[in-house]
């Protein structure tokens, strides 16, 4: 298997944005922007807030756009006020979940082992999981980037080994998220190649088959130069995914470049 045989994927992480009306309108617009593109290669996912997950999953039933949760609780069920389980996400008709986003790690103090537990809950519910990793600016400047992202990825792969197959990784440097300062294609490629090498230590076939996304200030303008890199299989898009035309453009670029 080569880079060409991995399915390119563009995912919109809508974070804690929108209202009922905004989300409905955004989804309508995304669907109508994507329709004429008739994407054949590129998969498209959206990750709304829990509050709108049911409505979005309902609106997307039968569509080729997948929907998932931005997080799941590390416990399967029970007395967890405010918690949402992987089973609930599955029950709503979602097939995907993100775990380990840097905003969860930073704002909610999630450790590598918590992220690994969340990953396990997703697997139990057959949710396709995107595991996010990424270094802070301080860590990058201290030359610790690869050490940090390997540690974050291994927290999951050391537990599950080849059963990681079917999951995805998103490299999101913390300093690039929401800052308008994307990693350069070369910076992202260096880290993503090393994440693939880390997967190859588990299994060569797993490394070849696993999609590794880049996230952090991806726009319609910089998507092409990022997607031209061998180890960038798609994008996890924040801000630019809240504008349907920008998001659709990024999908169109992925479809064209990742052939
Ligand atoms: P931005 O695209 O807004 O930088 O966000 C990236 C991100 O965190 C996606 O999960």
mmCIF file of C-alpha atoms and ligand atoms in Angstrom:
data_model
loop_
_atom_site.group_PDB
_atom_site.id
_atom_site.type_symbol
_atom_site.label_atom_id
_atom_site.label_comp_id
_atom_site.label_asym_id
_atom_site.label_seq_id
_atom_site.Cartn_x
_atom_site.Cartn_y
_atom_site.Cartn_z
ATOM 1 C CA UNK A 1 0.000 0.000 0.000
ATOM 2 C CA UNK A 2 1.256 3.488 -0.784
ATOM 3 C CA UNK A 3 0.282 7.034 0.138
ATOM 4 C CA UNK A 4 -1.976 7.017 -2.912
ATOM 5 C CA UNK A 5 -4.045 4.162 -1.587
ATOM 6 C CA UNK A 6 -4.890 5.819 1.720
ATOM 7 C CA UNK A 7 -8.278 7.501 1.540
ATOM 8 C CA UNK A 8 -7.861 11.267 1.826
ATOM 9 C CA UNK A 9 -10.054 12.739 4.507
ATOM 10 C CA UNK A 10 -11.145 16.238 5.482
ATOM 11 C CA UNK A 11 -12.845 16.696 8.839
ATOM 12 C CA UNK A 12 -14.453 19.834 10.236
ATOM 13 C CA UNK A 13 -14.108 20.285 13.988
ATOM 14 C CA UNK A 14 -16.800 22.842 14.786
ATOM 15 C CA UNK A 15 -15.716 23.047 18.433
ATOM 16 C CA UNK A 16 -18.047 25.030 20.764
ATOM 17 C CA UNK A 17 -19.427 27.208 17.991
ATOM 18 C CA UNK A 18 -22.813 27.924 16.505
ATOM 19 C CA UNK A 19 -26.456 27.876 17.403
ATOM 20 C CA UNK A 20 -29.281 25.621 16.268
ATOM 21 C CA UNK A 21 -29.946 27.904 13.293
ATOM 22 C CA UNK A 22 -26.274 28.431 12.426
ATOM 23 C CA UNK A 23 -25.477 24.711 12.495
ATOM 24 C CA UNK A 24 -28.499 23.839 10.353
ATOM 25 C CA UNK A 25 -27.536 26.522 7.830
ATOM 26 C CA UNK A 26 -23.864 25.524 7.823
ATOM 27 C CA UNK A 27 -24.753 21.900 7.163
ATOM 28 C CA UNK A 28 -27.176 22.862 4.380
ATOM 29 C CA UNK A 29 -24.456 24.996 2.803
ATOM 30 C CA UNK A 30 -21.766 22.303 3.180
ATOM 31 C CA UNK A 31 -24.064 19.788 1.501
ATOM 32 C CA UNK A 32 -24.869 22.093 -1.387
ATOM 33 C CA UNK A 33 -21.209 23.150 -1.846
ATOM 34 C CA UNK A 34 -20.069 19.509 -1.879
ATOM 35 C CA UNK A 35 -22.759 18.179 -4.172
ATOM 36 C CA UNK A 36 -21.375 19.511 -7.481
ATOM 37 C CA UNK A 37 -17.873 18.348 -6.507
ATOM 38 C CA UNK A 38 -19.092 14.717 -6.647
ATOM 39 C CA UNK A 39 -16.155 13.620 -4.488
ATOM 40 C CA UNK A 40 -15.031 10.089 -5.233
ATOM 41 C CA UNK A 41 -11.816 9.798 -3.246
ATOM 42 C CA UNK A 42 -12.065 12.250 -0.372
ATOM 43 C CA UNK A 43 -14.067 11.349 2.727
ATOM 44 C CA UNK A 44 -15.712 14.190 4.623
ATOM 45 C CA UNK A 45 -16.582 14.290 8.317
ATOM 46 C CA UNK A 46 -18.095 16.897 10.627
ATOM 47 C CA UNK A 47 -17.769 17.138 14.393
ATOM 48 C CA UNK A 48 -20.455 19.379 15.918
ATOM 49 C CA UNK A 49 -20.867 20.116 19.620
ATOM 50 C CA UNK A 50 -22.717 17.397 21.571
ATOM 51 C CA UNK A 51 -25.660 19.774 21.789
ATOM 52 C CA UNK A 52 -26.250 19.518 18.044
ATOM 53 C CA UNK A 53 -24.985 16.001 17.444
ATOM 54 C CA UNK A 54 -28.384 14.392 17.203
ATOM 55 C CA UNK A 55 -29.777 17.011 14.828
ATOM 56 C CA UNK A 56 -26.698 16.821 12.590
ATOM 57 C CA UNK A 57 -26.665 13.005 12.574
ATOM 58 C CA UNK A 58 -30.356 13.083 11.711
ATOM 59 C CA UNK A 59 -29.872 15.564 8.868
ATOM 60 C CA UNK A 60 -26.937 13.523 7.496
ATOM 61 C CA UNK A 61 -28.661 10.141 7.587
ATOM 62 C CA UNK A 62 -28.108 8.524 4.173
ATOM 63 C CA UNK A 63 -25.526 11.172 3.202
ATOM 64 C CA UNK A 64 -21.881 10.392 2.436
ATOM 65 C CA UNK A 65 -20.763 12.946 5.045
ATOM 66 C CA UNK A 66 -19.873 11.238 8.310
ATOM 67 C CA UNK A 67 -20.524 12.709 11.746
ATOM 68 C CA UNK A 68 -18.760 12.273 15.035
ATOM 69 C CA UNK A 69 -18.196 13.565 18.551
ATOM 70 C CA UNK A 70 -15.365 15.908 19.538
ATOM 71 C CA UNK A 71 -14.696 13.829 22.655
ATOM 72 C CA UNK A 72 -16.110 10.959 24.721
ATOM 73 C CA UNK A 73 -15.921 10.253 28.430
ATOM 74 C CA UNK A 74 -13.347 7.697 29.556
ATOM 75 C CA UNK A 75 -15.979 5.850 31.606
ATOM 76 C CA UNK A 76 -18.547 3.606 29.897
ATOM 77 C CA UNK A 77 -21.581 4.878 31.868
ATOM 78 C CA UNK A 78 -22.852 5.885 35.282
ATOM 79 C CA UNK A 79 -22.661 8.756 37.738
ATOM 80 C CA UNK A 80 -20.682 11.222 35.617
ATOM 81 C CA UNK A 81 -22.553 14.518 35.627
ATOM 82 C CA UNK A 82 -21.977 16.273 32.324
ATOM 83 C CA UNK A 83 -20.379 13.209 30.772
ATOM 84 C CA UNK A 84 -21.237 11.757 27.368
ATOM 85 C CA UNK A 85 -20.289 8.145 26.701
ATOM 86 C CA UNK A 86 -19.032 6.522 23.521
ATOM 87 C CA UNK A 87 -22.133 4.320 23.668
ATOM 88 C CA UNK A 88 -24.374 7.416 23.573
ATOM 89 C CA UNK A 89 -22.456 8.786 20.612
ATOM 90 C CA UNK A 90 -22.933 5.487 18.802
ATOM 91 C CA UNK A 91 -26.609 5.412 19.817
ATOM 92 C CA UNK A 92 -27.119 8.822 18.147
ATOM 93 C CA UNK A 93 -26.027 7.305 14.847
ATOM 94 C CA UNK A 94 -22.471 8.649 14.825
ATOM 95 C CA UNK A 95 -19.580 6.574 13.540
ATOM 96 C CA UNK A 96 -16.619 8.700 14.604
ATOM 97 C CA UNK A 97 -14.966 10.363 17.592
ATOM 98 C CA UNK A 98 -11.970 12.567 18.285
ATOM 99 C CA UNK A 99 -9.877 11.887 21.383
ATOM 100 C CA UNK A 100 -6.910 13.756 22.801
ATOM 101 C CA UNK A 101 -7.546 17.134 21.188
ATOM 102 C CA UNK A 102 -5.090 19.652 22.635
ATOM 103 C CA UNK A 103 -7.959 21.790 23.945
ATOM 104 C CA UNK A 104 -9.148 18.778 25.984
ATOM 105 C CA UNK A 105 -5.616 18.093 27.191
ATOM 106 C CA UNK A 106 -5.034 21.741 28.160
ATOM 107 C CA UNK A 107 -8.444 23.010 29.319
ATOM 108 C CA UNK A 108 -9.596 19.770 30.947
ATOM 109 C CA UNK A 109 -6.250 18.378 32.088
ATOM 110 C CA UNK A 110 -6.542 15.143 30.140
ATOM 111 C CA UNK A 111 -3.463 12.948 30.464
ATOM 112 C CA UNK A 112 -2.101 10.459 27.938
ATOM 113 C CA UNK A 113 -3.606 7.611 29.939
ATOM 114 C CA UNK A 114 -7.053 9.288 30.017
ATOM 115 C CA UNK A 115 -6.851 9.673 26.245
ATOM 116 C CA UNK A 116 -5.984 5.971 25.939
ATOM 117 C CA UNK A 117 -9.014 5.055 28.078
ATOM 118 C CA UNK A 118 -11.237 7.214 25.874
ATOM 119 C CA UNK A 119 -9.786 5.449 22.861
ATOM 120 C CA UNK A 120 -10.708 2.077 24.391
ATOM 121 C CA UNK A 121 -14.318 3.218 24.986
ATOM 122 C CA UNK A 122 -14.547 4.280 21.311
ATOM 123 C CA UNK A 123 -13.276 0.881 20.152
ATOM 124 C CA UNK A 124 -15.818 -0.921 22.318
ATOM 125 C CA UNK A 125 -18.502 1.026 20.456
ATOM 126 C CA UNK A 126 -16.953 0.557 17.013
ATOM 127 C CA UNK A 127 -16.394 4.274 16.618
ATOM 128 C CA UNK A 128 -13.657 5.172 14.145
ATOM 129 C CA UNK A 129 -11.331 7.288 16.228
ATOM 130 C CA UNK A 130 -9.036 10.199 15.445
ATOM 131 C CA UNK A 131 -6.265 10.414 18.038
ATOM 132 C CA UNK A 132 -4.827 13.948 18.225
ATOM 133 C CA UNK A 133 -1.222 14.619 19.137
ATOM 134 C CA UNK A 134 0.826 17.806 19.091
ATOM 135 C CA UNK A 135 3.527 19.772 20.851
ATOM 136 C CA UNK A 136 3.355 23.217 22.435
ATOM 137 C CA UNK A 137 5.570 26.045 21.187
ATOM 138 C CA UNK A 138 7.712 25.669 24.289
ATOM 139 C CA UNK A 139 8.220 21.973 23.578
ATOM 140 C CA UNK A 140 9.077 22.679 19.928
ATOM 141 C CA UNK A 141 11.590 25.329 20.892
ATOM 142 C CA UNK A 142 13.160 22.921 23.370
ATOM 143 C CA UNK A 143 13.615 20.366 20.565
ATOM 144 C CA UNK A 144 11.107 17.968 22.135
ATOM 145 C CA UNK A 145 8.532 17.784 19.337
ATOM 146 C CA UNK A 146 9.097 14.190 18.229
ATOM 147 C CA UNK A 147 9.507 12.918 21.759
ATOM 148 C CA UNK A 148 6.177 14.505 22.784
ATOM 149 C CA UNK A 149 4.102 13.312 19.823
ATOM 150 C CA UNK A 150 5.569 9.803 20.004
ATOM 151 C CA UNK A 151 4.739 9.616 23.700
ATOM 152 C CA UNK A 152 1.161 10.747 23.015
ATOM 153 C CA UNK A 153 0.670 8.229 20.206
ATOM 154 C CA UNK A 154 2.341 5.345 22.042
ATOM 155 C CA UNK A 155 0.043 5.872 25.037
ATOM 156 C CA UNK A 156 -2.605 4.398 22.738
ATOM 157 C CA UNK A 157 -0.669 2.069 20.424
ATOM 158 C CA UNK A 158 1.290 0.387 23.236
ATOM 159 C CA UNK A 159 -2.047 -0.811 24.588
ATOM 160 C CA UNK A 160 -3.750 -1.892 21.392
ATOM 161 C CA UNK A 161 -0.927 -2.769 18.994
ATOM 162 C CA UNK A 162 -2.123 -3.787 15.518
ATOM 163 C CA UNK A 163 -5.723 -3.300 16.646
ATOM 164 C CA UNK A 164 -5.074 0.392 16.016
ATOM 165 C CA UNK A 165 -5.923 -0.476 12.394
ATOM 166 C CA UNK A 166 -8.798 1.623 11.087
ATOM 167 C CA UNK A 167 -8.102 4.494 13.487
ATOM 168 C CA UNK A 168 -6.518 7.767 12.425
ATOM 169 C CA UNK A 169 -3.961 10.158 13.851
ATOM 170 C CA UNK A 170 -4.157 13.943 13.643
ATOM 171 C CA UNK A 171 -0.974 15.938 14.139
ATOM 172 C CA UNK A 172 -2.038 19.302 15.518
ATOM 173 C CA UNK A 173 0.807 21.473 16.779
ATOM 174 C CA UNK A 174 -0.699 23.484 19.637
ATOM 175 C CA UNK A 175 0.993 26.684 18.437
ATOM 176 C CA UNK A 176 -0.732 26.369 15.051
ATOM 177 C CA UNK A 177 -4.283 25.899 16.342
ATOM 178 C CA UNK A 178 -6.462 28.957 15.866
ATOM 179 C CA UNK A 179 -3.436 31.205 15.434
ATOM 180 C CA UNK A 180 -3.413 31.663 11.663
ATOM 181 C CA UNK A 181 0.139 30.307 11.791
ATOM 182 C CA UNK A 182 0.040 26.884 10.179
ATOM 183 C CA UNK A 183 3.027 24.564 10.356
ATOM 184 C CA UNK A 184 4.904 24.723 7.072
ATOM 185 C CA UNK A 185 4.399 21.688 4.837
ATOM 186 C CA UNK A 186 7.966 20.586 5.624
ATOM 187 C CA UNK A 187 7.475 20.953 9.368
ATOM 188 C CA UNK A 188 4.257 18.940 9.273
ATOM 189 C CA UNK A 189 5.738 16.328 6.941
ATOM 190 C CA UNK A 190 8.743 15.783 9.207
ATOM 191 C CA UNK A 191 6.545 15.075 12.220
ATOM 192 C CA UNK A 192 3.980 13.032 10.307
ATOM 193 C CA UNK A 193 6.673 10.854 8.704
ATOM 194 C CA UNK A 194 8.047 10.180 12.170
ATOM 195 C CA UNK A 195 4.553 9.337 13.473
ATOM 196 C CA UNK A 196 4.262 6.831 10.641
ATOM 197 C CA UNK A 197 7.659 5.403 11.594
ATOM 198 C CA UNK A 198 6.343 5.085 15.135
ATOM 199 C CA UNK A 199 3.374 3.078 13.787
ATOM 200 C CA UNK A 200 5.801 0.966 11.741
ATOM 201 C CA UNK A 201 7.407 -0.150 14.999
ATOM 202 C CA UNK A 202 4.043 -1.776 15.738
ATOM 203 C CA UNK A 203 3.479 -3.128 12.222
ATOM 204 C CA UNK A 204 4.650 -2.040 8.765
ATOM 205 C CA UNK A 205 1.258 -2.645 7.163
ATOM 206 C CA UNK A 206 -0.471 -0.653 9.900
ATOM 207 C CA UNK A 207 1.864 2.287 9.254
ATOM 208 C CA UNK A 208 1.195 2.241 5.516
ATOM 209 C CA UNK A 209 -2.560 1.996 5.901
ATOM 210 C CA UNK A 210 -3.159 4.566 8.656
ATOM 211 C CA UNK A 211 -4.322 8.027 7.637
ATOM 212 C CA UNK A 212 -2.431 10.814 9.363
ATOM 213 C CA UNK A 213 -4.187 14.176 9.193
ATOM 214 C CA UNK A 214 -2.711 17.613 9.787
ATOM 215 C CA UNK A 215 -4.585 20.237 11.807
ATOM 216 C CA UNK A 216 -3.719 23.818 12.752
ATOM 217 C CA UNK A 217 -4.779 26.886 10.740
ATOM 218 C CA UNK A 218 -5.568 24.898 7.589
ATOM 219 C CA UNK A 219 -7.245 27.159 5.017
ATOM 220 C CA UNK A 220 -8.430 26.937 1.434
ATOM 221 C CA UNK A 221 -5.211 28.770 0.560
ATOM 222 C CA UNK A 222 -2.610 26.576 2.271
ATOM 223 C CA UNK A 223 -4.344 23.194 1.823
ATOM 224 C CA UNK A 224 -2.689 22.385 -1.479
ATOM 225 C CA UNK A 225 0.895 22.780 -0.288
ATOM 226 C CA UNK A 226 0.117 20.676 2.809
ATOM 227 C CA UNK A 227 -1.669 17.923 0.864
ATOM 228 C CA UNK A 228 1.236 17.671 -1.561
ATOM 229 C CA UNK A 229 3.235 16.074 1.246
ATOM 230 C CA UNK A 230 3.413 12.267 1.232
ATOM 231 C CA UNK A 231 2.540 11.778 4.866
ATOM 232 C CA UNK A 232 -0.311 14.302 5.058
ATOM 233 C CA UNK A 233 -3.405 12.298 4.191
ATOM 234 C CA UNK A 234 -5.943 15.009 4.942
ATOM 235 C CA UNK A 235 -6.867 17.701 7.421
ATOM 236 C CA UNK A 236 -8.678 18.325 10.679
ATOM 237 C CA UNK A 237 -10.001 21.828 10.142
ATOM 238 C CA UNK A 238 -11.221 24.198 12.864
ATOM 239 C CA UNK A 239 -11.979 27.828 11.974
ATOM 240 C CA UNK A 240 -12.133 27.346 8.193
ATOM 241 C CA UNK A 241 -14.715 24.562 8.603
ATOM 242 C CA UNK A 242 -17.252 27.114 9.876
ATOM 243 C CA UNK A 243 -17.459 28.616 6.379
ATOM 244 C CA UNK A 244 -19.015 26.144 3.961
ATOM 245 C CA UNK A 245 -17.268 27.486 0.862
ATOM 246 C CA UNK A 246 -13.812 27.368 2.476
ATOM 247 C CA UNK A 247 -14.432 23.893 3.834
ATOM 248 C CA UNK A 248 -15.653 22.609 0.465
ATOM 249 C CA UNK A 249 -12.597 24.116 -1.226
ATOM 250 C CA UNK A 250 -10.318 22.205 1.145
ATOM 251 C CA UNK A 251 -12.230 18.986 0.295
ATOM 252 C CA UNK A 252 -11.889 19.736 -3.413
ATOM 253 C CA UNK A 253 -8.114 20.259 -3.024
ATOM 254 C CA UNK A 254 -7.752 16.958 -1.150
ATOM 255 C CA UNK A 255 -9.699 15.131 -3.840
ATOM 256 C CA UNK A 256 -7.503 16.613 -6.587
ATOM 257 C CA UNK A 257 -4.079 16.463 -4.948
ATOM 258 C CA UNK A 258 -4.317 13.082 -3.226
ATOM 259 C CA UNK A 259 -4.815 11.064 -6.401
HETATM 260 P P1 LIG B 1 -7.940 25.751 13.454
HETATM 261 O O1 LIG B 1 -8.114 25.189 12.063
HETATM 262 O O2 LIG B 1 -8.954 26.770 13.820
HETATM 263 O O3 LIG B 1 -6.527 26.176 13.693
HETATM 264 O O4 LIG B 1 -8.206 24.515 14.467
HETATM 265 C C1 LIG B 1 -7.555 23.321 14.275
HETATM 266 C C2 LIG B 1 -8.115 22.309 15.198
HETATM 267 O O5 LIG B 1 -7.949 22.384 16.403
HETATM 268 C C3 LIG B 1 -8.910 21.224 14.612
HETATM 269 O O6 LIG B 1 -9.159 20.222 15.539
#
